[in-house]
Amino acid sequence: GDVVTDYELTHYYFKNLDGALDFVRAVGMSQGLGGYDDLLNIKSIVILSWYQVELSQLQELHKSALQPETHTVLVGEKQIQLTIEHFNILKRFAELDVHQGFPSQKQQVYMTSPFLMRSAKQISLNPNNIQKAIQRFNSVAVGHGKELSILNLRRNGIFSQVYASGDDKTANTLIQELTGCDTAFAFGYKEFYERWKCLITGGDES
């Protein structure tokens, strides 16, 4: 179990959201796609997954859910607060009409659509389409030592929030609030969180 856990932590997890986005940029750059407008679909999936947005919610998310005045995203009844930098990535993706395909660099025109997650062929991407976009990215990313996983990005986001709270004594309670899980599940989650925290800090709590 420890071997699998260590592999997952080093292969799918990041220190923070910026670390995950930097990885996406680095992989893009290796294919001549290192510009701000490149891989905005993948960057947007990473940001939203980090904040616990599920695949079905990604599919249904409208561009109008982005609130520029407050840098928030409305997902159902939940309002997600983002930094300006992270919000601007989503905003730019929503505005973009043309993009370069990954990894081909072939210019593609997005279909006119009210949905954020769209492509040159579809006005709305279903969960399978979104997963396939991640798989295409991972086919290149694996050569850089990591891969993206929507499930692990969601967990990673929870770990990051717990770590940012600065109070490990209430970690179990916070995990339950963020995931809606029971006490037993939160205990297992916290054990995984502790391993992640040790990895990103190098065992140094200072």
mmCIF file of C-alpha atoms in Angstrom:
data_model
loop_
_atom_site.group_PDB
_atom_site.id
_atom_site.type_symbol
_atom_site.label_atom_id
_atom_site.label_comp_id
_atom_site.label_asym_id
_atom_site.label_seq_id
_atom_site.Cartn_x
_atom_site.Cartn_y
_atom_site.Cartn_z
ATOM 1 C CA GLY A 1 0.000 0.000 0.000
ATOM 2 C CA ASP A 2 2.812 2.404 0.851
ATOM 3 C CA VAL A 3 4.465 1.848 -2.513
ATOM 4 C CA VAL A 4 1.244 2.671 -4.386
ATOM 5 C CA THR A 5 0.625 5.693 -2.201
ATOM 6 C CA ASP A 6 4.134 7.032 -2.713
ATOM 7 C CA TYR A 7 3.813 6.544 -6.466
ATOM 8 C CA GLU A 8 0.476 8.364 -6.559
ATOM 9 C CA LEU A 9 1.813 11.241 -4.498
ATOM 10 C CA THR A 10 4.911 11.773 -6.613
ATOM 11 C CA HIS A 11 3.229 11.071 -9.970
ATOM 12 C CA TYR A 12 -0.139 12.836 -9.673
ATOM 13 C CA TYR A 13 0.134 15.420 -6.897
ATOM 14 C CA PHE A 14 1.547 18.941 -6.773
ATOM 15 C CA LYS A 15 2.635 21.358 -4.072
ATOM 16 C CA ASN A 16 -0.062 23.839 -5.044
ATOM 17 C CA LEU A 17 -2.289 24.877 -7.948
ATOM 18 C CA ASP A 18 0.398 27.069 -9.481
ATOM 19 C CA GLY A 19 2.706 24.053 -9.478
ATOM 20 C CA ALA A 20 0.127 22.063 -11.430
ATOM 21 C CA LEU A 21 -0.340 24.905 -13.930
ATOM 22 C CA ASP A 22 3.421 25.330 -14.298
ATOM 23 C CA PHE A 23 3.621 21.639 -15.161
ATOM 24 C CA VAL A 24 0.974 22.056 -17.869
ATOM 25 C CA ARG A 25 2.927 24.993 -19.315
ATOM 26 C CA ALA A 26 6.188 23.027 -19.257
ATOM 27 C CA VAL A 27 4.622 20.099 -21.103
ATOM 28 C CA GLY A 28 3.077 22.490 -23.614
ATOM 29 C CA MET A 29 6.379 24.253 -24.114
ATOM 30 C CA SER A 30 8.018 20.933 -24.970
ATOM 31 C CA GLN A 31 5.614 20.734 -27.928
ATOM 32 C CA GLY A 32 6.013 24.361 -29.003
ATOM 33 C CA LEU A 33 2.837 25.342 -27.132
ATOM 34 C CA GLY A 34 4.141 27.394 -24.228
ATOM 35 C CA GLY A 35 2.128 30.585 -24.789
ATOM 36 C CA TYR A 36 -0.509 31.971 -22.426
ATOM 37 C CA ASP A 37 -3.321 30.990 -24.809
ATOM 38 C CA ASP A 38 -2.033 27.451 -25.285
ATOM 39 C CA LEU A 39 -3.650 24.509 -23.485
ATOM 40 C CA LEU A 40 -6.254 26.766 -21.886
ATOM 41 C CA ASN A 41 -8.714 23.872 -21.920
ATOM 42 C CA ILE A 42 -6.353 21.732 -19.831
ATOM 43 C CA LYS A 43 -5.463 24.636 -17.537
ATOM 44 C CA SER A 44 -9.183 25.320 -16.980
ATOM 45 C CA ILE A 45 -9.892 21.664 -16.186
ATOM 46 C CA VAL A 46 -7.004 21.704 -13.680
ATOM 47 C CA ILE A 47 -8.244 24.875 -11.943
ATOM 48 C CA LEU A 48 -11.866 23.776 -11.691
ATOM 49 C CA SER A 49 -10.991 20.232 -10.594
ATOM 50 C CA TRP A 50 -8.734 21.704 -7.893
ATOM 51 C CA TYR A 51 -11.846 23.422 -6.511
ATOM 52 C CA GLN A 52 -13.902 20.203 -6.436
ATOM 53 C CA VAL A 53 -15.870 20.714 -9.647
ATOM 54 C CA GLU A 54 -17.024 17.303 -10.886
ATOM 55 C CA LEU A 55 -16.946 16.072 -14.484
ATOM 56 C CA SER A 56 -20.718 16.360 -14.875
ATOM 57 C CA GLN A 57 -20.524 19.944 -13.612
ATOM 58 C CA LEU A 58 -17.683 20.752 -16.019
ATOM 59 C CA GLN A 59 -19.890 19.569 -18.868
ATOM 60 C CA GLU A 60 -22.762 21.829 -17.825
ATOM 61 C CA LEU A 61 -20.726 24.918 -16.926
ATOM 62 C CA HIS A 62 -21.719 27.981 -18.936
ATOM 63 C CA LYS A 63 -19.381 30.849 -19.744
ATOM 64 C CA SER A 64 -21.889 33.100 -18.006
ATOM 65 C CA ALA A 65 -21.005 31.339 -14.717
ATOM 66 C CA LEU A 66 -17.786 33.389 -14.659
ATOM 67 C CA GLN A 67 -18.225 36.527 -12.565
ATOM 68 C CA PRO A 68 -15.477 39.045 -13.502
ATOM 69 C CA GLU A 69 -16.445 41.576 -10.836
ATOM 70 C CA THR A 70 -15.725 39.152 -8.002
ATOM 71 C CA HIS A 71 -13.405 36.641 -9.737
ATOM 72 C CA THR A 72 -15.804 33.866 -8.827
ATOM 73 C CA VAL A 73 -17.374 30.949 -10.680
ATOM 74 C CA LEU A 74 -20.937 29.823 -9.997
ATOM 75 C CA VAL A 75 -21.199 26.038 -10.056
ATOM 76 C CA GLY A 76 -24.735 25.053 -9.145
ATOM 77 C CA GLU A 77 -25.388 26.734 -5.818
ATOM 78 C CA LYS A 78 -21.698 26.911 -4.979
ATOM 79 C CA GLN A 79 -19.625 30.041 -5.523
ATOM 80 C CA ILE A 80 -15.925 29.395 -6.061
ATOM 81 C CA GLN A 81 -13.549 32.236 -5.217
ATOM 82 C CA LEU A 82 -10.423 32.369 -7.372
ATOM 83 C CA THR A 83 -7.330 34.524 -7.498
ATOM 84 C CA ILE A 84 -7.278 37.073 -10.315
ATOM 85 C CA GLU A 85 -4.595 35.067 -12.134
ATOM 86 C CA HIS A 86 -6.538 31.815 -12.035
ATOM 87 C CA PHE A 87 -9.827 33.495 -12.904
ATOM 88 C CA ASN A 88 -8.234 35.208 -15.889
ATOM 89 C CA ILE A 89 -7.199 31.832 -17.306
ATOM 90 C CA LEU A 90 -10.833 30.710 -17.287
ATOM 91 C CA LYS A 91 -11.979 34.074 -18.669
ATOM 92 C CA ARG A 92 -9.464 33.939 -21.500
ATOM 93 C CA PHE A 93 -10.504 30.369 -22.325
ATOM 94 C CA ALA A 94 -14.142 31.479 -22.457
ATOM 95 C CA GLU A 95 -13.246 34.318 -24.841
ATOM 96 C CA LEU A 96 -11.012 32.339 -27.159
ATOM 97 C CA ASP A 97 -12.343 31.488 -30.627
ATOM 98 C CA VAL A 98 -9.224 29.877 -32.115
ATOM 99 C CA HIS A 99 -6.611 27.634 -30.517
ATOM 100 C CA GLN A 100 -3.733 25.363 -31.440
ATOM 101 C CA GLY A 101 -4.426 21.666 -30.955
ATOM 102 C CA PHE A 102 -2.256 19.607 -28.620
ATOM 103 C CA PRO A 103 0.203 18.254 -29.496
ATOM 104 C CA SER A 104 -0.275 18.855 -33.238
ATOM 105 C CA GLN A 105 -0.149 22.694 -33.106
ATOM 106 C CA LYS A 106 -2.856 22.585 -35.794
ATOM 107 C CA GLN A 107 -5.083 25.668 -35.657
ATOM 108 C CA GLN A 108 -8.654 24.833 -34.661
ATOM 109 C CA VAL A 109 -11.746 27.030 -34.395
ATOM 110 C CA TYR A 110 -14.029 26.479 -31.408
ATOM 111 C CA MET A 111 -17.704 26.004 -32.175
ATOM 112 C CA THR A 112 -19.880 28.926 -31.102
ATOM 113 C CA SER A 113 -21.186 27.776 -27.754
ATOM 114 C CA PRO A 114 -22.531 29.055 -24.415
ATOM 115 C CA PHE A 115 -20.553 26.296 -22.679
ATOM 116 C CA LEU A 116 -17.037 26.737 -21.314
ATOM 117 C CA MET A 117 -15.919 23.211 -22.193
ATOM 118 C CA ARG A 118 -16.262 22.971 -25.960
ATOM 119 C CA SER A 119 -14.229 21.950 -28.989
ATOM 120 C CA ALA A 120 -13.946 22.501 -32.723
ATOM 121 C CA LYS A 121 -16.510 19.731 -33.229
ATOM 122 C CA GLN A 122 -18.816 19.949 -30.214
ATOM 123 C CA ILE A 123 -20.611 22.790 -28.448
ATOM 124 C CA SER A 124 -20.332 20.903 -25.148
ATOM 125 C CA LEU A 125 -17.886 18.251 -24.001
ATOM 126 C CA ASN A 126 -19.247 15.303 -22.059
ATOM 127 C CA PRO A 127 -17.246 13.664 -19.248
ATOM 128 C CA ASN A 128 -15.740 11.123 -21.644
ATOM 129 C CA ASN A 129 -14.564 13.892 -23.999
ATOM 130 C CA ILE A 130 -12.962 15.729 -21.075
ATOM 131 C CA GLN A 131 -11.192 12.583 -19.890
ATOM 132 C CA LYS A 132 -9.910 11.973 -23.429
ATOM 133 C CA ALA A 133 -8.460 15.502 -23.517
ATOM 134 C CA ILE A 134 -6.590 14.691 -20.297
ATOM 135 C CA GLN A 135 -5.409 11.381 -21.777
ATOM 136 C CA ARG A 136 -4.013 13.159 -24.849
ATOM 137 C CA PHE A 137 -2.162 15.529 -22.562
ATOM 138 C CA ASN A 138 -0.868 12.661 -20.412
ATOM 139 C CA SER A 139 0.500 10.809 -23.442
ATOM 140 C CA VAL A 140 3.118 13.573 -23.609
ATOM 141 C CA ALA A 141 3.199 14.539 -19.923
ATOM 142 C CA VAL A 142 4.270 11.064 -18.764
ATOM 143 C CA GLY A 143 7.655 11.709 -20.372
ATOM 144 C CA HIS A 144 8.054 14.631 -17.976
ATOM 145 C CA GLY A 145 7.601 12.478 -14.876
ATOM 146 C CA LYS A 146 4.012 13.313 -13.946
ATOM 147 C CA GLU A 147 0.448 12.990 -15.228
ATOM 148 C CA LEU A 148 -2.859 14.681 -14.552
ATOM 149 C CA SER A 149 -5.775 12.908 -12.884
ATOM 150 C CA ILE A 150 -9.045 14.728 -12.257
ATOM 151 C CA LEU A 151 -9.757 12.654 -9.144
ATOM 152 C CA ASN A 152 -6.298 13.324 -7.714
ATOM 153 C CA LEU A 153 -6.466 17.025 -8.620
ATOM 154 C CA ARG A 154 -9.675 17.268 -6.585
ATOM 155 C CA ARG A 155 -8.001 15.547 -3.627
ATOM 156 C CA ASN A 156 -4.921 17.705 -4.100
ATOM 157 C CA GLY A 157 -7.081 20.810 -3.846
ATOM 158 C CA ILE A 158 -8.534 19.602 -0.556
ATOM 159 C CA PHE A 159 -5.062 18.863 0.819
ATOM 160 C CA SER A 160 -3.948 22.334 -0.228
ATOM 161 C CA GLN A 161 -6.886 23.963 1.574
ATOM 162 C CA VAL A 162 -6.219 21.965 4.731
ATOM 163 C CA TYR A 163 -2.524 22.872 4.595
ATOM 164 C CA ALA A 164 -3.338 26.561 4.020
ATOM 165 C CA SER A 165 -5.578 26.557 7.105
ATOM 166 C CA GLY A 166 -2.427 26.037 9.182
ATOM 167 C CA ASP A 167 -4.271 23.966 11.764
ATOM 168 C CA ASP A 168 -3.754 20.221 11.437
ATOM 169 C CA LYS A 169 -5.683 19.678 14.675
ATOM 170 C CA THR A 170 -8.907 20.465 12.826
ATOM 171 C CA ALA A 171 -7.855 18.674 9.619
ATOM 172 C CA ASN A 172 -10.383 15.855 10.089
ATOM 173 C CA THR A 173 -13.234 18.322 10.543
ATOM 174 C CA LEU A 174 -12.144 20.425 7.576
ATOM 175 C CA ILE A 175 -11.811 17.352 5.353
ATOM 176 C CA GLN A 176 -15.345 16.305 6.295
ATOM 177 C CA GLU A 177 -16.651 19.786 5.465
ATOM 178 C CA LEU A 178 -14.873 19.892 2.095
ATOM 179 C CA THR A 179 -15.733 16.345 0.998
ATOM 180 C CA GLY A 180 -18.993 15.661 2.808
ATOM 181 C CA CYS A 181 -17.543 12.362 4.001
ATOM 182 C CA ASP A 182 -17.939 10.631 7.361
ATOM 183 C CA THR A 183 -15.412 10.501 10.221
ATOM 184 C CA ALA A 184 -13.906 7.146 9.226
ATOM 185 C CA PHE A 185 -13.334 8.263 5.637
ATOM 186 C CA ALA A 186 -11.851 11.560 6.831
ATOM 187 C CA PHE A 187 -9.370 9.651 9.011
ATOM 188 C CA GLY A 188 -8.057 7.753 5.984
ATOM 189 C CA TYR A 189 -8.009 10.971 3.969
ATOM 190 C CA LYS A 190 -5.992 12.707 6.686
ATOM 191 C CA GLU A 191 -3.410 9.901 6.651
ATOM 192 C CA PHE A 192 -2.978 10.449 2.909
ATOM 193 C CA TYR A 193 -2.840 14.206 3.513
ATOM 194 C CA GLU A 194 -0.035 13.787 6.058
ATOM 195 C CA ARG A 195 2.040 11.835 3.541
ATOM 196 C CA TRP A 196 1.476 14.535 0.918
ATOM 197 C CA LYS A 197 2.421 17.277 3.370
ATOM 198 C CA CYS A 198 5.618 15.452 4.315
ATOM 199 C CA LEU A 199 6.485 15.137 0.637
ATOM 200 C CA ILE A 200 5.997 18.833 -0.231
ATOM 201 C CA THR A 201 7.733 20.102 2.891
ATOM 202 C CA GLY A 202 10.537 17.553 2.824
ATOM 203 C CA GLY A 203 9.574 16.706 6.397
ATOM 204 C CA ASP A 204 10.306 20.309 7.459
ATOM 205 C CA GLU A 205 7.328 21.908 9.201
ATOM 206 C CA SER A 206 8.968 25.324 9.545
#
